[in-house]
Amino acid sequence: MDVLLAVLSGFLLAPLAPWLDRRLGKRWGWMWALVPLGLLLFFLRFVPALARGEAFTRRLPWIPRLDVHLSFHLDGLSVLFALLISGIGVFIFLYAACYLEGHPHRGRFFLSLLGFMASMLGLVLADNAIALFVFWELTSLSSYLLIGFEHERERARSAALQALLVTGAGGLALLAGWLLLGQIGGGIELSQWRHQREQLIVHPHAEWALALILLGAFTKSAQFPFHFWLPNAMEAPTPVSAYLHSATMVKAGVYLLARLQPIFGGTELWNATIVPVGAVTLSLGALLAVRQREAKRLLAYSTVSALGVLTLLLGVGTPTAVMAAMVFLLAHALYKAALFLIAGIWDHEMGAREPERLAGLRRTMPITTAAAVLAAASLAGLPPSLGFLSKELFYEALRTAPRWPLLLLANAVLAGMALVAVAGLMGVRPFFGRGPIELQPRHEAPWPLWLGPSLLSLGGTISGLWPASLERMLLNPAITAVLGESVHTHLALWPGLNPVLLLSVLTIVGGIGMYAGRGIVRAPALPSVLARFAPSAAYASLLNGIYVLARLQTRVLQSGHLRYYLLTIIAWTVSIVGYPLVTRADGVALRRPAPEHVLDIGLALIIPLAALAAVRFTSRLAAIATLGVVGYAIALLYMIFGAPDLALTQFMVESLTVILFVLIFYHLPRFTTLSGRWARARDVVVSLLAGGMVSGLVLSILGMSPPDAISEYFVHKSVPEAHGRNVVNVILVDFRALDTLGEITVLALAGLGVYALMRLRVEE
Amino acid sequence: MKRRRLEHSSEVHLRNAPLPALEWERASVILGVAVRALLPLLLLFSIFLLLRGHHAPGGGFIGGLVAAAAVALYALAYGATAAQQLLRLSPRGLVAAGLATALASALVGPLTGAPFLTGRWMKVGRLELGTPLLFDVGVFLVVIGVTLWIVLTLAEE
C-alpha cells in the first residue's frame, strides 16, 4: 500500500460512512475499528527502517505551476504522530461504535471522524507547506462538525463555532506565515527549508513569518491566551474529546513547533515567545483544572496544561528538553485518552460526569477501576508509569534550561501538584471514595468501552517499566528528526537519587495536600474580578461586535423592497461602467452594424415595441407575455448571428420564466399602481441611462480591434485536444470546466436557498 | 415494488388509459393532453441535445433546461405531486447526483496521474467517450434538479 492511499483512504471511505454504518447495523459497529487498525499496521512497517535512520518521501504533483504538491515525508517525528493517530484511533472507533449505538446519526458521526483521521494523518505527514495548511484547516472543519454533532443544542453549536473561529483564524495566520517563508526561501517544502536555516533566519521578514506561524500553532494547541476554546469543545461526544481534543488534533500546534525546531530553534524570538507562553499555559491550565467539578472540563484544562508542557519544552529546545517532549507526548496521549474514555463510561453507564457525585465504583467495575488507577498514576507521575519517566525528564530539562531555570522549575512543580490533585479526582475519588451511592452501576461497562482505556493505560505502565525498545524504535528517531542530528538517549526507571527525584517527591506530597484542600483552590472569589479581562470575554465581545455591525449594515442597506435593490444595482452598474466609457473611450465608433435582411429590421422594431408595451400594460399576464416577446426576439437575433447555443438557452430560459411566473401569480396581491409620478420619472431616467450605457458599451466594443489570442486558441485546440467541434460546449466542459464546476455548485446552493426561503415562509 | 408501479404508471400516460385527475380546477384539458404527448418527446430531445453537445449546438445545460421545462409543464397540468412521482428521484437527489457525477469525472484525472479535471478519452469502436461527457451529464442533472426543485416547491404551495 502506498502512503498516498493510506492518507486518502479516510477521505474515500467517509462519504460512504452513513450508508456503510446502516449496513453494519448494531452488532457489527466494531468493524469501524478495522480502518485505523489497518493504518496502524501500515505505519508500523516503517518503524524498523526509521530506527536505522532512513526516511521516506512520496510526491504527487497537485498544482505544479504553484509548487503545490501532495508530498509526504515520513521520518521519526511524523511516523510517531501517525502511529498515535491510528493507534488511538483504533480504540476510539471501537468505543464510539458502542457509545453511540442506536444513535440515528452514527453514520454521519463516522463520516466526520474518518474525515478527521485522514486530515490529521495528512497534516503530520505532509511535506509541502500548502498541503499541510489544507489538512490543517480540514482538521478544524471536522472538529467543528464533531463538536457540533448534537447540533440541536445551542451550547454545542456555539462551542463548535468558537473552536472553528479561533483555530481557523490561526490557520489563516499560518498560511500567511508559510507564504512569507516561501517568498524568503524560494520554495514551499518543509524539508527544503530545513536545509536553508542560515538563509532563512537572517532575513528581515523571518520574524514576521515566525510570529504568524506561531499564532497558528498557539491557537490550534490551545495556548494562553487562546486556550478558552478547548474546555468549551467538551460539548462534543466523549470519544471526540478523547481523540481530537486531547490525543491528536490539539497536538498539531506542538507538531508544528517540533517540525520547525531545526529551522527556527534557538533564535531569539523562538525562545522569548514560546517559553513564557508554554509556562503560563502549563500552570494556568493545571490550576483551572482543579477548580472544575465536571470530569470532561477537568480533563480539558489538564490537557491545556499538558499542551503547555510540550510547548515549553520545545521552546527550551535542548536535547534533553526535546527528549522530554517526545516521551511526554506519548505518555500524555496514552493516559489522557484513557481518562477521557473512562469519563465517557461514567456518562454512558450512570449519566453523571462529576467525580464527586460518584462513589465506590470499584465494586461493580473492576476493569474500569484498574484502568483508571493506572492512567491516573501516569498523570500524577507515579512510578513505574511512563508519566513518571516523562516528569523526571521534564524537571531535568528545566533544571538545565539555558534561561530562567529556577522560575520555570517552581512554576512546573506548582502545576505538577495541581495535576496530582486532578489524578486523585479522576482515579481515586469515584472508585474508592465513600459517599451517597445513588449512582451505583449494576455491572461493568460493555467490552468495547473498557477495552480502549485498559489497553491504553496498561501501555503507559508497561512502557514505563521497559522503556528500552520503545526508546530505540520510536523515540530516538523522533528526537533525531526534531533536532536534525542523531542523539543517543538513555531512559531508565530508576535514575538514582538526584535533585529531580526530590522535586518529584515534593510534587506528589504537595499534590496530595492540594487534593485534600481543593475547596480552597475552588474559592470563587478570584475569577469574578478576572472574568472581565479573560480572553474568552474578549472573544465574546469581538463576536458580538461583528453581529452589531452586521445588523447595522443590514438596517442601512436592506430595505426589503425588490424595486430598490434593482434600482441600486442598475444605477451603480451604470455609474461605474458609464463613467470610464464617457471619459476614456476613444469615441464610439459607429461602424454600421449589419442589419440588411428584412428579418433583422423586423426584430429590431419588435423588441422596443414589446418593451414599451410591457411597461404600459396593467395586467401582469400581458406584461409577462410581452417581456417573453422581447426575450424570444433576442434569441432569434442570436440565431441569425450564429450563436445557436446561446439562442437555445435563451429560448429555454424564457419559457421557464413564464412557467415560474404563472406559479407565482397565485401568491401575488392584486395589481395596483404603487409608485407616484416622481418615482416613475426617476425610473424612466435610470432605465434610459442603463439602456444607453449598454448600447454605448456594445458600440465601443465593436469599434475596438478584439484581442484574438484566447478565442483563436480555443478554436484551434478544440478538436485536437478536446475532441469536440462545438467550441462553446468544449469551453464549458473541458477548457474552463473548473468554472462550470463552480457555477453548478452555486446553482445548487441557489436552489437550496430558494427552497429554504419558501419553506421558512410556509412554516411561519 | 415501488419501481414497478411507477414504470407502470408512466406507461399508462402514454397509452389510452384514464388520465390522472387534473389537479387544478383551472388547468385546461388541452394542456393535459398536449403534455401527455410532449413529455416523452421533450425528454428524448433533451437527451439528444445532451449527447450531441460536444460537436453541435446543445449540451448539458440546454438539455437540462429542456427536460426541466417538460416536467414543469407536466406539473402545471397534473400538479406537483404527480410530477414528483414521475421523477422517481427527488429534485434534491438529482442535484446531489449531478454534483457527484461532475466531481467524479473531475477526479478521473488525479486518479490516472494527471491534474484535476483533465479530460480523458477512450475509443469504443468509432465512438469516442470521454470524461467531458460525464461532466456534461453532471451539469445536465444539476440543471434539471435545481430548476425542478424551485418549480415544484413553488407549485406545492
mmCIF file with all atom_site columns, C-alpha atoms in Angstrom, chain A residues 566-708:
data_model
loop_
_atom_site.group_PDB
_atom_site.id
_atom_site.type_symbol
_atom_site.label_atom_id
_atom_site.label_alt_id
_atom_site.label_comp_id
_atom_site.label_asym_id
_atom_site.label_entity_id
_atom_site.label_seq_id
_atom_site.pdbx_PDB_ins_code
_atom_site.Cartn_x
_atom_site.Cartn_y
_atom_site.Cartn_z
_atom_site.occupancy
_atom_site.B_iso_or_equiv
_atom_site.pdbx_formal_charge
_atom_site.auth_seq_id
_atom_site.auth_comp_id
_atom_site.auth_asym_id
_atom_site.auth_atom_id
_atom_site.pdbx_PDB_model_num
ATOM 1   C CA . LEU A 1 566 ? -32.915 46.652 -8.619  1.00 0.00 ? 566 LEU A CA 1
ATOM 2   C CA . LEU A 1 567 ? -32.608 50.418 -8.683  1.00 0.00 ? 567 LEU A CA 1
ATOM 3   C CA . THR A 1 568 ? -29.419 50.318 -6.620  1.00 0.00 ? 568 THR A CA 1
ATOM 4   C CA . ILE A 1 569 ? -27.820 47.574 -8.682  1.00 0.00 ? 569 ILE A CA 1
ATOM 5   C CA . ILE A 1 570 ? -28.671 49.167 -12.014 1.00 0.00 ? 570 ILE A CA 1
ATOM 6   C CA . ALA A 1 571 ? -27.733 52.708 -11.002 1.00 0.00 ? 571 ALA A CA 1
ATOM 7   C CA . TRP A 1 572 ? -24.438 51.511 -9.562  1.00 0.00 ? 572 TRP A CA 1
ATOM 8   C CA . THR A 1 573 ? -23.577 49.491 -12.661 1.00 0.00 ? 573 THR A CA 1
ATOM 9   C CA . VAL A 1 574 ? -24.451 52.400 -14.919 1.00 0.00 ? 574 VAL A CA 1
ATOM 10  C CA . SER A 1 575 ? -22.225 54.755 -12.975 1.00 0.00 ? 575 SER A CA 1
ATOM 11  C CA . ILE A 1 576 ? -19.149 52.538 -12.678 1.00 0.00 ? 576 ILE A CA 1
ATOM 12  C CA . VAL A 1 577 ? -19.300 51.309 -16.268 1.00 0.00 ? 577 VAL A CA 1
ATOM 13  C CA . GLY A 1 578 ? -20.636 54.524 -17.752 1.00 0.00 ? 578 GLY A CA 1
ATOM 14  C CA . TYR A 1 579 ? -18.071 56.850 -16.234 1.00 0.00 ? 579 TYR A CA 1
ATOM 15  C CA . PRO A 1 580 ? -14.960 55.357 -17.885 1.00 0.00 ? 580 PRO A CA 1
ATOM 16  C CA . LEU A 1 581 ? -16.990 54.836 -21.051 1.00 0.00 ? 581 LEU A CA 1
ATOM 17  C CA . VAL A 1 582 ? -17.703 58.569 -21.294 1.00 0.00 ? 582 VAL A CA 1
ATOM 18  C CA . THR A 1 583 ? -14.308 59.810 -20.143 1.00 0.00 ? 583 THR A CA 1
ATOM 19  C CA . ARG A 1 584 ? -11.895 57.300 -21.602 1.00 0.00 ? 584 ARG A CA 1
ATOM 20  C CA . ALA A 1 585 ? -13.286 55.627 -24.691 1.00 0.00 ? 585 ALA A CA 1
ATOM 21  C CA . ASP A 1 586 ? -11.736 56.872 -27.920 1.00 0.00 ? 586 ASP A CA 1
ATOM 22  C CA . GLY A 1 587 ? -15.149 57.926 -29.078 1.00 0.00 ? 587 GLY A CA 1
ATOM 23  C CA . VAL A 1 588 ? -17.848 55.494 -30.068 1.00 0.00 ? 588 VAL A CA 1
ATOM 24  C CA . ALA A 1 589 ? -17.033 54.093 -33.446 1.00 0.00 ? 589 ALA A CA 1
ATOM 25  C CA . LEU A 1 590 ? -20.359 53.999 -35.168 1.00 0.00 ? 590 LEU A CA 1
ATOM 26  C CA . ARG A 1 591 ? -19.407 51.254 -37.506 1.00 0.00 ? 591 ARG A CA 1
ATOM 27  C CA . ARG A 1 592 ? -22.607 50.466 -39.252 1.00 0.00 ? 592 ARG A CA 1
ATOM 28  C CA . PRO A 1 593 ? -23.816 47.090 -37.929 1.00 0.00 ? 593 PRO A CA 1
ATOM 29  C CA . ALA A 1 594 ? -25.085 44.539 -40.366 1.00 0.00 ? 594 ALA A CA 1
ATOM 30  C CA . PRO A 1 595 ? -28.926 44.640 -40.388 1.00 0.00 ? 595 PRO A CA 1
ATOM 31  C CA . GLU A 1 596 ? -29.724 44.304 -44.026 1.00 0.00 ? 596 GLU A CA 1
ATOM 32  C CA . HIS A 1 597 ? -32.165 41.467 -44.044 1.00 0.00 ? 597 HIS A CA 1
ATOM 33  C CA . VAL A 1 598 ? -35.862 42.172 -43.586 1.00 0.00 ? 598 VAL A CA 1
ATOM 34  C CA . LEU A 1 599 ? -35.881 39.808 -40.617 1.00 0.00 ? 599 LEU A CA 1
ATOM 35  C CA . ASP A 1 600 ? -33.255 41.821 -38.764 1.00 0.00 ? 600 ASP A CA 1
ATOM 36  C CA . ILE A 1 601 ? -35.136 45.049 -39.217 1.00 0.00 ? 601 ILE A CA 1
ATOM 37  C CA . GLY A 1 602 ? -38.377 43.407 -38.159 1.00 0.00 ? 602 GLY A CA 1
ATOM 38  C CA . LEU A 1 603 ? -36.812 42.117 -34.985 1.00 0.00 ? 603 LEU A CA 1
ATOM 39  C CA . ALA A 1 604 ? -35.187 45.454 -34.302 1.00 0.00 ? 604 ALA A CA 1
ATOM 40  C CA . LEU A 1 605 ? -38.650 47.015 -34.390 1.00 0.00 ? 605 LEU A CA 1
ATOM 41  C CA . ILE A 1 606 ? -40.416 44.294 -32.426 1.00 0.00 ? 606 ILE A CA 1
ATOM 42  C CA . ILE A 1 607 ? -38.042 44.407 -29.442 1.00 0.00 ? 607 ILE A CA 1
ATOM 43  C CA . PRO A 1 608 ? -38.504 48.063 -28.426 1.00 0.00 ? 608 PRO A CA 1
ATOM 44  C CA . LEU A 1 609 ? -42.238 47.955 -29.179 1.00 0.00 ? 609 LEU A CA 1
ATOM 45  C CA . ALA A 1 610 ? -42.690 44.915 -26.953 1.00 0.00 ? 610 ALA A CA 1
ATOM 46  C CA . ALA A 1 611 ? -40.608 46.519 -24.219 1.00 0.00 ? 611 ALA A CA 1
ATOM 47  C CA . LEU A 1 612 ? -42.733 49.652 -24.325 1.00 0.00 ? 612 LEU A CA 1
ATOM 48  C CA . ALA A 1 613 ? -45.879 47.560 -24.241 1.00 0.00 ? 613 ALA A CA 1
ATOM 49  C CA . ALA A 1 614 ? -44.587 45.663 -21.201 1.00 0.00 ? 614 ALA A CA 1
ATOM 50  C CA . VAL A 1 615 ? -44.220 48.951 -19.360 1.00 0.00 ? 615 VAL A CA 1
ATOM 51  C CA . ARG A 1 616 ? -47.666 50.202 -20.327 1.00 0.00 ? 616 ARG A CA 1
ATOM 52  C CA . PHE A 1 617 ? -49.768 47.105 -19.630 1.00 0.00 ? 617 PHE A CA 1
ATOM 53  C CA . THR A 1 618 ? -51.705 46.984 -16.392 1.00 0.00 ? 618 THR A CA 1
ATOM 54  C CA . SER A 1 619 ? -52.245 43.237 -16.491 1.00 0.00 ? 619 SER A CA 1
ATOM 55  C CA . ARG A 1 620 ? -49.475 41.037 -15.193 1.00 0.00 ? 620 ARG A CA 1
ATOM 56  C CA . LEU A 1 621 ? -50.064 38.270 -17.669 1.00 0.00 ? 621 LEU A CA 1
ATOM 57  C CA . ALA A 1 622 ? -49.864 40.675 -20.577 1.00 0.00 ? 622 ALA A CA 1
ATOM 58  C CA . ALA A 1 623 ? -46.684 42.246 -19.202 1.00 0.00 ? 623 ALA A CA 1
ATOM 59  C CA . ILE A 1 624 ? -45.044 38.848 -18.817 1.00 0.00 ? 624 ILE A CA 1
ATOM 60  C CA . ALA A 1 625 ? -46.107 37.795 -22.269 1.00 0.00 ? 625 ALA A CA 1
ATOM 61  C CA . THR A 1 626 ? -44.673 40.932 -23.860 1.00 0.00 ? 626 THR A CA 1
ATOM 62  C CA . LEU A 1 627 ? -41.446 40.506 -21.921 1.00 0.00 ? 627 LEU A CA 1
ATOM 63  C CA . GLY A 1 628 ? -41.394 36.993 -23.325 1.00 0.00 ? 628 GLY A CA 1
ATOM 64  C CA . VAL A 1 629 ? -41.686 38.518 -26.803 1.00 0.00 ? 629 VAL A CA 1
ATOM 65  C CA . VAL A 1 630 ? -38.598 40.627 -26.079 1.00 0.00 ? 630 VAL A CA 1
ATOM 66  C CA . GLY A 1 631 ? -36.706 37.544 -24.915 1.00 0.00 ? 631 GLY A CA 1
ATOM 67  C CA . TYR A 1 632 ? -37.697 35.372 -27.878 1.00 0.00 ? 632 TYR A CA 1
ATOM 68  C CA . ALA A 1 633 ? -36.865 38.156 -30.312 1.00 0.00 ? 633 ALA A CA 1
ATOM 69  C CA . ILE A 1 634 ? -33.401 38.466 -28.817 1.00 0.00 ? 634 ILE A CA 1
ATOM 70  C CA . ALA A 1 635 ? -32.974 34.713 -29.038 1.00 0.00 ? 635 ALA A CA 1
ATOM 71  C CA . LEU A 1 636 ? -33.882 34.928 -32.718 1.00 0.00 ? 636 LEU A CA 1
ATOM 72  C CA . LEU A 1 637 ? -31.200 37.574 -33.138 1.00 0.00 ? 637 LEU A CA 1
ATOM 73  C CA . TYR A 1 638 ? -28.690 35.155 -31.622 1.00 0.00 ? 638 TYR A CA 1
ATOM 74  C CA . MET A 1 639 ? -29.875 32.559 -34.097 1.00 0.00 ? 639 MET A CA 1
ATOM 75  C CA . ILE A 1 640 ? -29.422 34.860 -37.063 1.00 0.00 ? 640 ILE A CA 1
ATOM 76  C CA . PHE A 1 641 ? -25.969 36.000 -35.992 1.00 0.00 ? 641 PHE A CA 1
ATOM 77  C CA . GLY A 1 642 ? -24.687 32.487 -35.494 1.00 0.00 ? 642 GLY A CA 1
ATOM 78  C CA . ALA A 1 643 ? -24.903 31.692 -31.796 1.00 0.00 ? 643 ALA A CA 1
ATOM 79  C CA . PRO A 1 644 ? -27.267 28.723 -31.736 1.00 0.00 ? 644 PRO A CA 1
ATOM 80  C CA . ASP A 1 645 ? -26.174 27.570 -28.243 1.00 0.00 ? 645 ASP A CA 1
ATOM 81  C CA . LEU A 1 646 ? -26.980 30.949 -26.801 1.00 0.00 ? 646 LEU A CA 1
ATOM 82  C CA . ALA A 1 647 ? -30.274 31.090 -28.682 1.00 0.00 ? 647 ALA A CA 1
ATOM 83  C CA . LEU A 1 648 ? -31.378 27.681 -27.433 1.00 0.00 ? 648 LEU A CA 1
ATOM 84  C CA . THR A 1 649 ? -30.534 28.619 -23.868 1.00 0.00 ? 649 THR A CA 1
ATOM 85  C CA . GLN A 1 650 ? -32.398 31.880 -24.186 1.00 0.00 ? 650 GLN A CA 1
ATOM 86  C CA . PHE A 1 651 ? -35.494 30.126 -25.531 1.00 0.00 ? 651 PHE A CA 1
ATOM 87  C CA . MET A 1 652 ? -35.481 27.702 -22.643 1.00 0.00 ? 652 MET A CA 1
ATOM 88  C CA . VAL A 1 653 ? -34.910 30.357 -20.025 1.00 0.00 ? 653 VAL A CA 1
ATOM 89  C CA . GLU A 1 654 ? -37.764 32.458 -21.430 1.00 0.00 ? 654 GLU A CA 1
ATOM 90  C CA . SER A 1 655 ? -40.134 29.505 -21.377 1.00 0.00 ? 655 SER A CA 1
ATOM 91  C CA . LEU A 1 656 ? -39.202 28.521 -17.850 1.00 0.00 ? 656 LEU A CA 1
ATOM 92  C CA . THR A 1 657 ? -39.545 32.106 -16.684 1.00 0.00 ? 657 THR A CA 1
ATOM 93  C CA . VAL A 1 658 ? -43.132 32.148 -17.925 1.00 0.00 ? 658 VAL A CA 1
ATOM 94  C CA . ILE A 1 659 ? -43.829 28.910 -16.068 1.00 0.00 ? 659 ILE A CA 1
ATOM 95  C CA . LEU A 1 660 ? -42.318 30.306 -12.862 1.00 0.00 ? 660 LEU A CA 1
ATOM 96  C CA . PHE A 1 661 ? -44.340 33.488 -13.183 1.00 0.00 ? 661 PHE A CA 1
ATOM 97  C CA . VAL A 1 662 ? -47.536 31.524 -13.674 1.00 0.00 ? 662 VAL A CA 1
ATOM 98  C CA . LEU A 1 663 ? -46.766 29.626 -10.467 1.00 0.00 ? 663 LEU A CA 1
ATOM 99  C CA . ILE A 1 664 ? -46.034 32.792 -8.560  1.00 0.00 ? 664 ILE A CA 1
ATOM 100 C CA . PHE A 1 665 ? -49.134 34.663 -9.779  1.00 0.00 ? 665 PHE A CA 1
ATOM 101 C CA . TYR A 1 666 ? -51.313 32.897 -7.281  1.00 0.00 ? 666 TYR A CA 1
ATOM 102 C CA . HIS A 1 667 ? -49.257 34.280 -4.413  1.00 0.00 ? 667 HIS A CA 1
ATOM 103 C CA . LEU A 1 668 ? -49.231 37.889 -5.556  1.00 0.00 ? 668 LEU A CA 1
ATOM 104 C CA . PRO A 1 669 ? -51.678 40.573 -4.399  1.00 0.00 ? 669 PRO A CA 1
ATOM 105 C CA . ARG A 1 670 ? -53.931 42.368 -6.865  1.00 0.00 ? 670 ARG A CA 1
ATOM 106 C CA . PHE A 1 671 ? -52.233 44.547 -9.425  1.00 0.00 ? 671 PHE A CA 1
ATOM 107 C CA . THR A 1 672 ? -52.181 48.147 -8.235  1.00 0.00 ? 672 THR A CA 1
ATOM 108 C CA . THR A 1 673 ? -50.092 51.193 -9.019  1.00 0.00 ? 673 THR A CA 1
ATOM 109 C CA . LEU A 1 674 ? -47.869 51.899 -6.046  1.00 0.00 ? 674 LEU A CA 1
ATOM 110 C CA . SER A 1 675 ? -45.402 54.369 -7.500  1.00 0.00 ? 675 SER A CA 1
ATOM 111 C CA . GLY A 1 676 ? -46.020 58.081 -7.726  1.00 0.00 ? 676 GLY A CA 1
ATOM 112 C CA . ARG A 1 677 ? -45.269 60.365 -10.636 1.00 0.00 ? 677 ARG A CA 1
ATOM 113 C CA . TRP A 1 678 ? -41.791 61.244 -9.384  1.00 0.00 ? 678 TRP A CA 1
ATOM 114 C CA . ALA A 1 679 ? -40.786 57.682 -8.733  1.00 0.00 ? 679 ALA A CA 1
ATOM 115 C CA . ARG A 1 680 ? -41.792 56.765 -12.241 1.00 0.00 ? 680 ARG A CA 1
ATOM 116 C CA . ALA A 1 681 ? -39.882 59.666 -13.720 1.00 0.00 ? 681 ALA A CA 1
ATOM 117 C CA . ARG A 1 682 ? -36.812 58.574 -11.784 1.00 0.00 ? 682 ARG A CA 1
ATOM 118 C CA . ASP A 1 683 ? -37.218 55.006 -13.025 1.00 0.00 ? 683 ASP A CA 1
ATOM 119 C CA . VAL A 1 684 ? -37.542 56.202 -16.611 1.00 0.00 ? 684 VAL A CA 1
ATOM 120 C CA . VAL A 1 685 ? -34.309 58.160 -16.289 1.00 0.00 ? 685 VAL A CA 1
ATOM 121 C CA . VAL A 1 686 ? -32.426 55.214 -14.772 1.00 0.00 ? 686 VAL A CA 1
ATOM 122 C CA . SER A 1 687 ? -33.780 52.830 -17.403 1.00 0.00 ? 687 SER A CA 1
ATOM 123 C CA . LEU A 1 688 ? -32.840 55.128 -20.249 1.00 0.00 ? 688 LEU A CA 1
ATOM 124 C CA . LEU A 1 689 ? -29.376 55.571 -18.812 1.00 0.00 ? 689 LEU A CA 1
ATOM 125 C CA . ALA A 1 690 ? -28.943 51.823 -18.422 1.00 0.00 ? 690 ALA A CA 1
ATOM 126 C CA . GLY A 1 691 ? -30.088 51.161 -21.964 1.00 0.00 ? 691 GLY A CA 1
ATOM 127 C CA . GLY A 1 692 ? -27.907 53.950 -23.309 1.00 0.00 ? 692 GLY A CA 1
ATOM 128 C CA . MET A 1 693 ? -24.912 52.692 -21.350 1.00 0.00 ? 693 MET A CA 1
ATOM 129 C CA . VAL A 1 694 ? -25.225 49.145 -22.684 1.00 0.00 ? 694 VAL A CA 1
ATOM 130 C CA . SER A 1 695 ? -25.708 50.375 -26.259 1.00 0.00 ? 695 SER A CA 1
ATOM 131 C CA . GLY A 1 696 ? -22.689 52.633 -25.952 1.00 0.00 ? 696 GLY A CA 1
ATOM 132 C CA . LEU A 1 697 ? -20.645 49.819 -24.499 1.00 0.00 ? 697 LEU A CA 1
ATOM 133 C CA . VAL A 1 698 ? -21.549 47.439 -27.326 1.00 0.00 ? 698 VAL A CA 1
ATOM 134 C CA . LEU A 1 699 ? -20.826 50.035 -29.970 1.00 0.00 ? 699 LEU A CA 1
ATOM 135 C CA . SER A 1 700 ? -17.478 50.955 -28.500 1.00 0.00 ? 700 SER A CA 1
ATOM 136 C CA . ILE A 1 701 ? -16.514 47.288 -28.227 1.00 0.00 ? 701 ILE A CA 1
ATOM 137 C CA . LEU A 1 702 ? -17.402 46.878 -31.914 1.00 0.00 ? 702 LEU A CA 1
ATOM 138 C CA . GLY A 1 703 ? -15.038 49.750 -32.646 1.00 0.00 ? 703 GLY A CA 1
ATOM 139 C CA . MET A 1 704 ? -12.147 48.108 -30.871 1.00 0.00 ? 704 MET A CA 1
ATOM 140 C CA . SER A 1 705 ? -9.960  45.565 -32.560 1.00 0.00 ? 705 SER A CA 1
ATOM 141 C CA . PRO A 1 706 ? -10.626 42.489 -30.458 1.00 0.00 ? 706 PRO A CA 1
ATOM 142 C CA . PRO A 1 707 ? -7.706  40.811 -28.732 1.00 0.00 ? 707 PRO A CA 1
ATOM 143 C CA . ASP A 1 708 ? -7.955  37.494 -30.504 1.00 0.00 ? 708 ASP A CA 1
#
